CSV table of C-alpha atoms in Angstrom, one decimal:
chain,number,residue,atom,x,y,z
A,1,UNK,CA,-0.1,0.0,0.0
A,2,UNK,CA,2.9,2.5,-0.5
A,3,UNK,CA,1.5,4.7,-3.1
A,4,UNK,CA,3.7,7.2,-5.0
A,5,UNK,CA,1.8,10.0,-3.3
A,6,UNK,CA,3.6,9.2,0.2
A,7,UNK,CA,6.6,7.9,-1.3
A,8,UNK,CA,7.1,11.4,-2.7
A,9,UNK,CA,7.0,12.7,0.8
A,10,UNK,CA,9.0,10.1,2.4
A,11,UNK,CA,12.8,10.8,3.2
A,12,UNK,CA,15.2,8.8,5.3
A,13,UNK,CA,15.1,9.8,8.9
A,14,UNK,CA,18.1,7.8,10.4
A,15,UNK,CA,20.5,9.7,12.5
A,16,UNK,CA,22.9,12.2,10.7
A,17,UNK,CA,21.4,11.4,7.4
A,18,UNK,CA,20.2,14.8,6.4
A,19,UNK,CA,21.4,15.4,2.8
A,20,UNK,CA,20.7,13.5,-0.3
A,21,UNK,CA,18.3,11.3,1.7
A,22,UNK,CA,15.4,11.6,-0.7
A,23,UNK,CA,13.6,10.0,-2.7
A,24,UNK,CA,14.1,6.4,-1.2
A,25,UNK,CA,14.8,4.0,-4.2
A,26,UNK,CA,12.5,1.1,-4.8
A,27,UNK,CA,14.2,-2.3,-5.0
A,28,UNK,CA,12.6,-5.5,-6.1
A,29,UNK,CA,9.3,-3.9,-6.0
A,30,UNK,CA,6.2,-5.9,-6.8
A,31,UNK,CA,3.3,-3.6,-7.9
A,32,UNK,CA,-0.3,-3.8,-7.7
A,33,UNK,CA,-2.9,-1.6,-9.4
A,34,UNK,CA,-6.0,-0.6,-7.4
A,35,UNK,CA,-8.6,1.9,-8.6
A,36,UNK,CA,-9.3,4.8,-6.6
A,37,UNK,CA,-11.8,7.5,-6.6
A,38,UNK,CA,-10.7,10.4,-9.0
A,39,UNK,CA,-10.7,13.7,-7.3
A,40,UNK,CA,-9.4,16.5,-9.6
A,41,UNK,CA,-9.6,19.2,-6.8
A,42,UNK,CA,-7.4,17.1,-4.4
A,43,UNK,CA,-4.8,16.5,-7.2
A,44,UNK,CA,-4.8,20.3,-8.1
A,45,UNK,CA,-4.3,21.1,-4.4
A,46,UNK,CA,-1.5,18.6,-3.9
A,47,UNK,CA,0.5,19.6,-7.0
A,48,UNK,CA,2.6,22.3,-5.1
A,49,UNK,CA,3.8,19.8,-2.8
A,50,UNK,CA,5.1,17.3,-5.3
A,51,UNK,CA,8.9,17.0,-6.0
A,52,UNK,CA,8.5,16.5,-9.7
A,53,UNK,CA,11.7,15.1,-10.6
A,54,UNK,CA,11.5,12.5,-7.9
A,55,UNK,CA,8.1,11.4,-8.9
A,56,UNK,CA,8.7,11.0,-12.6
A,57,UNK,CA,12.1,9.1,-12.1
A,58,UNK,CA,10.2,6.8,-9.6
A,59,UNK,CA,7.3,6.2,-11.9
A,60,UNK,CA,9.6,5.6,-14.8
A,61,UNK,CA,11.6,3.1,-12.6
A,62,UNK,CA,8.4,1.3,-11.9
A,63,UNK,CA,7.5,1.1,-15.5
A,64,UNK,CA,4.8,4.2,-15.9
A,65,UNK,CA,5.9,6.6,-18.5
A,66,UNK,CA,2.6,8.5,-18.8
A,67,UNK,CA,4.1,11.7,-17.1
A,68,UNK,CA,6.2,14.2,-18.9
A,69,UNK,CA,9.8,14.9,-17.7
A,70,UNK,CA,8.9,18.6,-17.1
A,71,UNK,CA,5.8,19.7,-15.0
A,72,UNK,CA,3.6,21.2,-17.6
A,73,UNK,CA,2.1,24.7,-17.0
A,74,UNK,CA,-1.4,23.8,-18.3
A,75,UNK,CA,-3.5,21.3,-16.3
A,76,UNK,CA,-5.8,19.6,-18.8
A,77,UNK,CA,-8.0,16.6,-17.7
A,78,UNK,CA,-5.7,14.1,-19.2
A,79,UNK,CA,-2.8,15.1,-17.5
A,80,UNK,CA,-4.6,15.2,-14.1
A,81,UNK,CA,-5.8,11.8,-14.7
A,82,UNK,CA,-2.3,10.3,-15.5
A,83,UNK,CA,-1.3,12.1,-12.4
A,84,UNK,CA,-4.1,10.6,-10.3
A,85,UNK,CA,-3.0,7.2,-11.7
A,86,UNK,CA,0.4,7.7,-10.7
A,87,UNK,CA,-0.2,9.1,-7.3
A,88,UNK,CA,-3.0,7.2,-5.9
A,89,UNK,CA,-3.5,3.9,-7.9
A,90,UNK,CA,0.0,2.3,-8.1
A,91,UNK,CA,0.6,0.3,-4.9
A,92,UNK,CA,3.9,-1.2,-4.0
A,93,UNK,CA,3.2,-4.5,-2.1
A,94,UNK,CA,6.5,-6.1,-1.7
A,95,UNK,CA,10.1,-5.2,-2.0
A,96,UNK,CA,12.2,-2.6,-0.2
A,97,UNK,CA,12.9,1.2,-0.1
A,98,UNK,CA,16.7,2.1,0.1
A,99,UNK,CA,18.2,5.5,1.3
A,100,UNK,CA,20.4,6.9,-1.6
A,101,UNK,CA,22.6,8.4,1.0
A,102,UNK,CA,23.2,6.0,3.9
A,103,UNK,CA,21.8,2.9,2.1
A,104,UNK,CA,19.4,2.0,5.0
A,105,UNK,CA,17.1,-0.6,3.8
A,106,UNK,CA,13.3,0.0,4.8
A,107,UNK,CA,11.7,-3.5,3.9
A,108,UNK,CA,8.2,-3.5,2.5
A,109,UNK,CA,6.1,-6.6,3.4
A,110,UNK,CA,2.4,-7.0,2.6
A,111,UNK,CA,2.3,-3.4,1.5
A,112,UNK,CA,3.4,-2.2,4.8
A,113,UNK,CA,6.9,-0.5,5.1
A,114,UNK,CA,8.9,-1.0,8.1
A,115,UNK,CA,10.3,2.2,9.2
A,116,UNK,CA,11.6,1.2,12.7
A,117,UNK,CA,15.2,2.0,13.4
A,118,UNK,CA,17.9,0.2,15.5
A,119,UNK,CA,18.8,2.3,18.7
A,120,UNK,CA,22.1,3.6,17.3
A,121,UNK,CA,20.2,5.1,14.4
A,122,UNK,CA,17.7,7.3,16.2
A,123,UNK,CA,18.4,11.0,16.1
B,1,UNK,CA,-7.2,-3.0,36.2
B,2,UNK,CA,-4.1,-0.9,35.6
B,3,UNK,CA,-3.7,1.1,32.4
B,4,UNK,CA,-2.7,-0.8,29.3
B,5,UNK,CA,0.3,1.6,28.7
B,6,UNK,CA,1.6,0.5,32.0
B,7,UNK,CA,1.4,-3.3,31.4
B,8,UNK,CA,3.5,-3.7,28.2
B,9,UNK,CA,4.8,-1.5,25.3
B,10,UNK,CA,2.1,-1.0,22.5
B,11,UNK,CA,3.6,-3.4,20.0
B,12,UNK,CA,3.4,-6.2,22.5
B,13,UNK,CA,0.2,-5.2,24.3
B,14,UNK,CA,-1.6,-5.0,21.0
B,15,UNK,CA,-0.7,-8.6,19.8
B,16,UNK,CA,-2.9,-10.7,17.7
B,17,UNK,CA,-5.6,-11.3,20.1
B,18,UNK,CA,-5.7,-8.0,21.9
B,19,UNK,CA,-5.9,-6.3,18.3
B,20,UNK,CA,-8.9,-8.4,17.2
B,21,UNK,CA,-10.6,-7.6,20.4
B,22,UNK,CA,-10.0,-4.0,20.5
B,23,UNK,CA,-11.2,-3.5,16.9
B,24,UNK,CA,-14.3,-5.9,17.2
B,25,UNK,CA,-15.5,-4.2,20.4
B,26,UNK,CA,-18.6,-2.1,19.3
B,27,UNK,CA,-18.2,0.1,22.3
B,28,UNK,CA,-14.6,1.0,21.4
B,29,UNK,CA,-15.7,1.7,17.9
B,30,UNK,CA,-18.3,4.1,19.1
B,31,UNK,CA,-15.9,6.0,21.4
B,32,UNK,CA,-13.2,6.0,18.6
B,33,UNK,CA,-15.6,7.4,16.0
B,34,UNK,CA,-17.0,10.1,18.5
B,35,UNK,CA,-13.3,11.1,19.1
B,36,UNK,CA,-12.5,11.2,15.4
B,37,UNK,CA,-15.2,13.4,14.6
B,38,UNK,CA,-14.5,15.8,17.5
B,39,UNK,CA,-10.8,15.7,16.5
B,40,UNK,CA,-11.7,16.5,13.0
B,41,UNK,CA,-13.9,19.5,14.2
B,42,UNK,CA,-11.0,20.6,16.3
B,43,UNK,CA,-8.6,20.5,13.2
B,44,UNK,CA,-11.1,23.0,11.6
B,45,UNK,CA,-9.8,22.2,8.1
B,46,UNK,CA,-11.0,24.6,5.3
B,47,UNK,CA,-14.2,23.5,3.8
B,48,UNK,CA,-14.5,21.9,0.3
B,49,UNK,CA,-10.8,21.5,0.1
B,50,UNK,CA,-9.8,17.8,0.1
B,51,UNK,CA,-6.9,17.5,2.6
B,52,UNK,CA,-4.0,15.1,3.1
B,53,UNK,CA,-4.1,14.2,6.6
B,54,UNK,CA,-1.8,12.2,8.9
B,55,UNK,CA,-3.0,9.6,11.4
B,56,UNK,CA,-0.5,8.9,14.0
B,57,UNK,CA,-1.2,5.6,15.8
B,58,UNK,CA,-3.8,4.6,13.5
B,59,UNK,CA,-4.0,1.2,14.9
B,60,UNK,CA,-6.6,-1.0,13.0
B,61,UNK,CA,-7.9,1.9,11.0
B,62,UNK,CA,-10.9,2.6,13.1
B,63,UNK,CA,-10.6,6.4,12.8
B,64,UNK,CA,-9.1,5.9,9.2
B,65,UNK,CA,-12.3,4.6,8.1
B,66,UNK,CA,-14.1,7.9,9.2
B,67,UNK,CA,-11.4,9.8,7.3
B,68,UNK,CA,-12.1,7.7,4.3
B,69,UNK,CA,-16.0,8.4,4.7
B,70,UNK,CA,-15.2,12.1,5.1
B,71,UNK,CA,-13.4,12.1,1.8
B,72,UNK,CA,-9.8,12.7,3.1
B,73,UNK,CA,-6.8,11.3,1.6
B,74,UNK,CA,-4.4,10.0,4.6
B,75,UNK,CA,-1.4,8.1,5.6
B,76,UNK,CA,-1.1,6.2,8.8
B,77,UNK,CA,1.4,5.0,11.2
B,78,UNK,CA,1.6,2.5,14.0
B,79,UNK,CA,4.0,0.5,16.0
B,80,UNK,CA,1.9,-2.7,16.4
B,81,UNK,CA,2.2,-5.1,13.5
B,82,UNK,CA,-0.9,-6.8,14.6
B,83,UNK,CA,-3.1,-3.9,14.5
B,84,UNK,CA,-1.9,-2.9,11.0
B,85,UNK,CA,-2.7,-6.5,9.7
B,86,UNK,CA,-6.2,-5.8,11.0
B,87,UNK,CA,-6.2,-2.6,9.3
B,88,UNK,CA,-5.1,-4.5,6.0
B,89,UNK,CA,-8.1,-6.7,6.4
B,90,UNK,CA,-10.5,-4.1,6.9
B,91,UNK,CA,-9.2,-2.5,3.6
B,92,UNK,CA,-8.8,0.9,4.6
B,93,UNK,CA,-7.7,3.3,1.9
B,94,UNK,CA,-4.8,4.9,3.5
B,95,UNK,CA,-1.2,4.1,3.4
B,96,UNK,CA,0.1,2.3,6.4
B,97,UNK,CA,3.6,2.5,8.0
B,98,UNK,CA,5.0,0.4,10.7
B,99,UNK,CA,6.8,3.1,12.7
B,100,UNK,CA,7.7,4.1,16.2
B,101,UNK,CA,6.5,7.7,16.5
B,102,UNK,CA,9.1,8.2,19.2
B,103,UNK,CA,11.9,7.9,16.8
B,104,UNK,CA,10.5,10.6,14.5
B,105,UNK,CA,9.7,10.2,11.1
B,106,UNK,CA,11.3,11.6,7.7
B,107,UNK,CA,8.4,13.2,5.8
B,108,UNK,CA,9.5,16.2,3.8
B,109,UNK,CA,8.6,19.7,5.1
B,110,UNK,CA,5.1,20.8,4.7
B,111,UNK,CA,3.7,17.2,3.6
B,112,UNK,CA,0.7,17.3,5.6
B,113,UNK,CA,-2.5,19.4,5.9
B,114,UNK,CA,-3.0,18.3,9.3
B,115,UNK,CA,-2.7,15.3,11.8
B,116,UNK,CA,-5.0,13.4,14.2
B,117,UNK,CA,-4.0,11.0,16.7
B,118,UNK,CA,-6.6,9.1,19.0
B,119,UNK,CA,-5.5,7.7,22.3
B,120,UNK,CA,-1.7,7.3,21.4
B,121,UNK,CA,0.3,10.1,23.1
B,122,UNK,CA,0.0,8.3,26.7
B,123,UNK,CA,2.1,5.4,25.1
B,124,UNK,CA,5.0,7.7,24.7
B,125,UNK,CA,5.4,8.4,28.5
B,126,UNK,CA,6.9,5.1,29.4
B,127,UNK,CA,10.7,4.3,28.9
B,128,UNK,CA,11.0,0.7,27.7
B,129,UNK,CA,15.0,0.6,27.9
B,130,UNK,CA,17.6,2.6,29.7
B,131,UNK,CA,19.1,3.8,26.5
B,132,UNK,CA,18.9,7.6,26.3
B,133,UNK,CA,16.9,7.7,23.3
B,134,UNK,CA,14.3,5.8,25.1
B,135,UNK,CA,13.4,8.3,27.7
B,136,UNK,CA,10.0,9.7,27.4
B,137,UNK,CA,11.3,13.6,27.1
B,138,UNK,CA,13.7,12.4,24.3
B,139,UNK,CA,11.1,10.6,22.3
B,140,UNK,CA,8.5,13.3,22.8
B,141,UNK,CA,11.0,15.9,21.5
B,142,UNK,CA,11.9,13.8,18.5
B,143,UNK,CA,8.2,13.3,17.8
B,144,UNK,CA,7.2,16.9,17.9
B,145,UNK,CA,10.0,18.3,16.2
B,146,UNK,CA,9.8,16.0,13.1
B,147,UNK,CA,5.9,16.4,13.3
B,148,UNK,CA,6.1,20.1,13.3
B,149,UNK,CA,8.3,20.1,10.2
B,150,UNK,CA,6.1,17.6,8.4
B,151,UNK,CA,3.0,19.8,8.8
B,152,UNK,CA,2.0,22.7,6.4
B,153,UNK,CA,2.0,26.2,7.6
B,154,UNK,CA,-0.5,27.0,8.9
B,155,UNK,CA,-2.1,23.9,10.0
B,156,UNK,CA,-3.2,22.0,13.2
B,157,UNK,CA,-2.5,18.7,14.8
B,158,UNK,CA,-5.2,17.3,17.3
B,159,UNK,CA,-4.2,14.6,19.8
B,160,UNK,CA,-6.8,12.9,22.0
B,161,UNK,CA,-5.0,11.2,25.0
B,162,UNK,CA,-5.4,9.9,28.5
B,163,UNK,CA,-3.0,11.8,30.8
B,164,UNK,CA,-2.8,10.1,34.2
B,165,UNK,CA,-1.5,13.3,36.0
B,166,UNK,CA,-1.2,17.1,35.4
B,167,UNK,CA,2.5,16.6,35.4
B,168,UNK,CA,2.2,14.5,32.2
B,169,UNK,CA,0.1,17.3,30.5
B,170,UNK,CA,2.8,19.9,31.6
B,171,UNK,CA,5.6,17.7,30.1
B,172,UNK,CA,3.8,17.2,26.8
B,173,UNK,CA,2.8,20.7,26.4
B,174,UNK,CA,6.2,22.2,27.4
B,175,UNK,CA,8.0,19.9,24.7
B,176,UNK,CA,5.4,20.6,22.1
B,177,UNK,CA,6.1,24.3,22.6
B,178,UNK,CA,9.7,24.1,22.4
B,179,UNK,CA,9.3,22.1,19.1
B,180,UNK,CA,7.7,25.4,17.8
B,181,UNK,CA,3.9,24.5,18.3
B,182,UNK,CA,1.4,26.8,19.5
B,183,UNK,CA,-1.8,25.9,21.3
B,184,UNK,CA,-2.8,23.9,24.4
B,185,UNK,CA,-5.2,21.5,25.9
B,186,UNK,CA,-8.9,21.4,25.4
B,187,UNK,CA,-11.1,19.5,27.9
B,188,UNK,CA,-14.4,18.2,26.8
B,189,UNK,CA,-17.0,17.7,29.6
B,190,UNK,CA,-14.5,18.5,32.3
B,191,UNK,CA,-17.0,17.6,35.1
B,192,UNK,CA,-18.0,14.3,33.9
B,193,UNK,CA,-16.1,11.3,35.0
B,194,UNK,CA,-16.9,9.2,31.9
B,195,UNK,CA,-17.2,11.6,29.2
B,196,UNK,CA,-14.2,13.8,30.2
B,197,UNK,CA,-12.0,13.8,27.1
B,198,UNK,CA,-8.6,15.6,26.9
B,199,UNK,CA,-7.4,16.9,23.5
B,200,UNK,CA,-4.1,18.6,22.8
B,201,UNK,CA,-4.6,21.1,20.1
B,202,UNK,CA,-1.3,22.1,18.4
B,203,UNK,CA,-0.8,24.9,15.9
B,204,UNK,CA,1.8,25.2,13.2
B,205,UNK,CA,2.4,28.9,12.3
B,206,UNK,CA,-0.4,31.4,12.3
B,207,UNK,CA,0.9,33.7,15.0
B,208,UNK,CA,-0.6,37.0,15.6
B,209,UNK,CA,-4.0,35.5,16.9
B,210,UNK,CA,-5.1,34.2,13.7
B,211,UNK,CA,-5.5,30.9,15.1
B,212,UNK,CA,-8.1,30.7,18.1
B,213,UNK,CA,-8.1,28.2,20.9
B,214,UNK,CA,-11.2,26.1,20.4
B,215,UNK,CA,-13.5,25.9,23.5
B,216,UNK,CA,-14.0,22.4,25.0
B,217,UNK,CA,-17.6,21.1,25.0
B,218,UNK,CA,-19.6,21.5,28.3
B,219,UNK,CA,-22.9,20.8,29.8
B,220,UNK,CA,-24.5,17.4,30.2
B,221,UNK,CA,-23.8,14.3,28.0
B,222,UNK,CA,-26.8,12.6,26.6
B,223,UNK,CA,-26.9,9.2,28.0
B,224,UNK,CA,-29.0,7.3,25.4
B,225,UNK,CA,-26.8,4.3,25.6
B,226,UNK,CA,-27.3,3.9,29.4
B,227,UNK,CA,-30.3,2.2,31.0
B,228,UNK,CA,-32.4,4.8,33.0
B,229,UNK,CA,-33.3,4.3,36.4
B,230,UNK,CA,-36.8,3.0,37.0
B,231,UNK,CA,-38.6,3.0,40.0
B,232,UNK,CA,-40.5,-0.1,38.9
B,233,UNK,CA,-37.3,-2.2,39.2
B,234,UNK,CA,-36.5,-0.9,42.5
B,235,UNK,CA,-39.9,-1.8,43.8
B,236,UNK,CA,-39.6,-5.2,42.3
B,237,UNK,CA,-36.4,-5.8,43.9
B,238,UNK,CA,-37.8,-4.8,47.3
B,239,UNK,CA,-40.8,-7.1,46.7
B,240,UNK,CA,-38.7,-10.3,46.2
B,241,UNK,CA,-36.6,-9.3,49.0
B,242,UNK,CA,-39.4,-9.3,51.7
B,243,UNK,CA,-40.5,-12.6,50.3
B,244,UNK,CA,-44.0,-12.4,52.0
B,245,UNK,CA,-46.8,-12.1,49.5
B,246,UNK,CA,-48.2,-8.6,49.6
B,247,UNK,CA,-51.7,-7.4,49.9
B,248,UNK,CA,-53.4,-7.4,46.4
B,249,UNK,CA,-54.5,-3.8,46.4
B,250,UNK,CA,-51.8,-2.3,48.4
B,251,UNK,CA,-50.3,1.2,48.2
B,252,UNK,CA,-48.0,0.4,45.2
B,253,UNK,CA,-51.0,-1.1,43.2
B,254,UNK,CA,-53.0,2.0,43.9
B,255,UNK,CA,-50.2,4.3,42.8
B,256,UNK,CA,-49.6,2.4,39.6
B,257,UNK,CA,-53.2,2.6,38.7
B,258,UNK,CA,-53.4,6.1,39.5
B,259,UNK,CA,-50.5,6.8,37.3
B,260,UNK,CA,-51.9,4.6,34.7
B,261,UNK,CA,-55.2,6.7,34.7
B,262,UNK,CA,-53.3,10.0,34.5
B,263,UNK,CA,-51.3,9.0,31.6
B,264,UNK,CA,-54.6,8.0,29.7
B,265,UNK,CA,-55.8,11.4,30.4
B,266,UNK,CA,-58.5,10.5,32.9
B,267,UNK,CA,-59.9,13.4,34.8
B,268,UNK,CA,-60.3,13.6,38.5
B,269,UNK,CA,-57.7,11.2,39.6
B,270,UNK,CA,-57.2,11.9,43.2
B,271,UNK,CA,-53.5,13.4,43.9
B,272,UNK,CA,-51.0,11.1,45.9
B,273,UNK,CA,-50.3,12.1,49.4
B,274,UNK,CA,-49.1,10.4,52.5
B,275,UNK,CA,-52.6,9.2,53.2
B,276,UNK,CA,-52.8,7.3,49.7
B,277,UNK,CA,-53.5,3.6,50.4
B,278,UNK,CA,-53.3,3.8,54.1
B,279,UNK,CA,-55.6,2.0,56.3
B,280,UNK,CA,-58.3,3.8,58.2
B,281,UNK,CA,-58.5,3.3,61.8
B,282,UNK,CA,-60.7,0.6,63.2
B,283,UNK,CA,-62.8,3.2,64.9
B,284,UNK,CA,-64.0,5.6,62.4
């Protein structure tokens, strides 16, 4: 149930890992597509929060190329629908997320990522 | 029975059995739902704007279900795997994380439009190991600072929790203030033993009096769910206690009849007094 909407907000929180800790990289990701209710208002409101490059890169890595490399200025319906699909309908069920900086491995099992840290990693 | 947070850490207390019990209990569901609605009210989100919320200590998704119903998109985190498993079974919409909130979290700044948390904070007040990162002040500090940065400016976070003393409230609010939050405690029904609920209502930004502290609910709670006191039961209890068979047309019977007539609207029913149903003296 890791959707790209939350993945796009998630950075590594290990002690001392403060730069280059975003976005977490998916490894051995097993995907599942689940339909979600289309809500253009929400997508529009959420746009300013998105790190565009990270989102597109991750989406491409997971095999979805419906998004343009540059964030378009015009928001037409088709674009919003694609964005909705990428943000809310792609679920990563199994695999792991790896911090690009400290290489900490957050395993995902059953759709739930394990974000627990060992004692020496707590900030 | 002592408080659950004193018995074991949450991930152990809410094991498979307790998680199922907690979620299946309709009374818990009702209370949880009421508190979630109240927390949403206190969040005071702008209307007609679908928000992205964080449910801290989402458990089995009892409050998440309500967020779904209300049309919010949300992400939840909890430390008890068994609770999250139940949440998966219940097919809630939000993203779930296995996370210890006392370790802090790594969401990018300004990620969420608000946060709610129902019956969670008290779990942070116990130290599980002697490691310095395990002390309650350290965990609270880590939690509040990372939460503060994960919230949008301006926004709110509402926590319902069960403090066991004023010191705990003091500790929590002072650490939250140090982390940059404004706001404070809202107490609903302060004079009721059962319905009393403590909410910690924190503000991000919005200084200069833009954000006003909400008022706690007061007055009487409606008690529909409880069985009301009935005089009839009391009388029946007394009757069986005596054991002796009573007169057929005794005072109780007369009172009952009179009440019945009054209810039916019959006119001229004599009023009740201390003489009602009393025997006359033999010499009249």
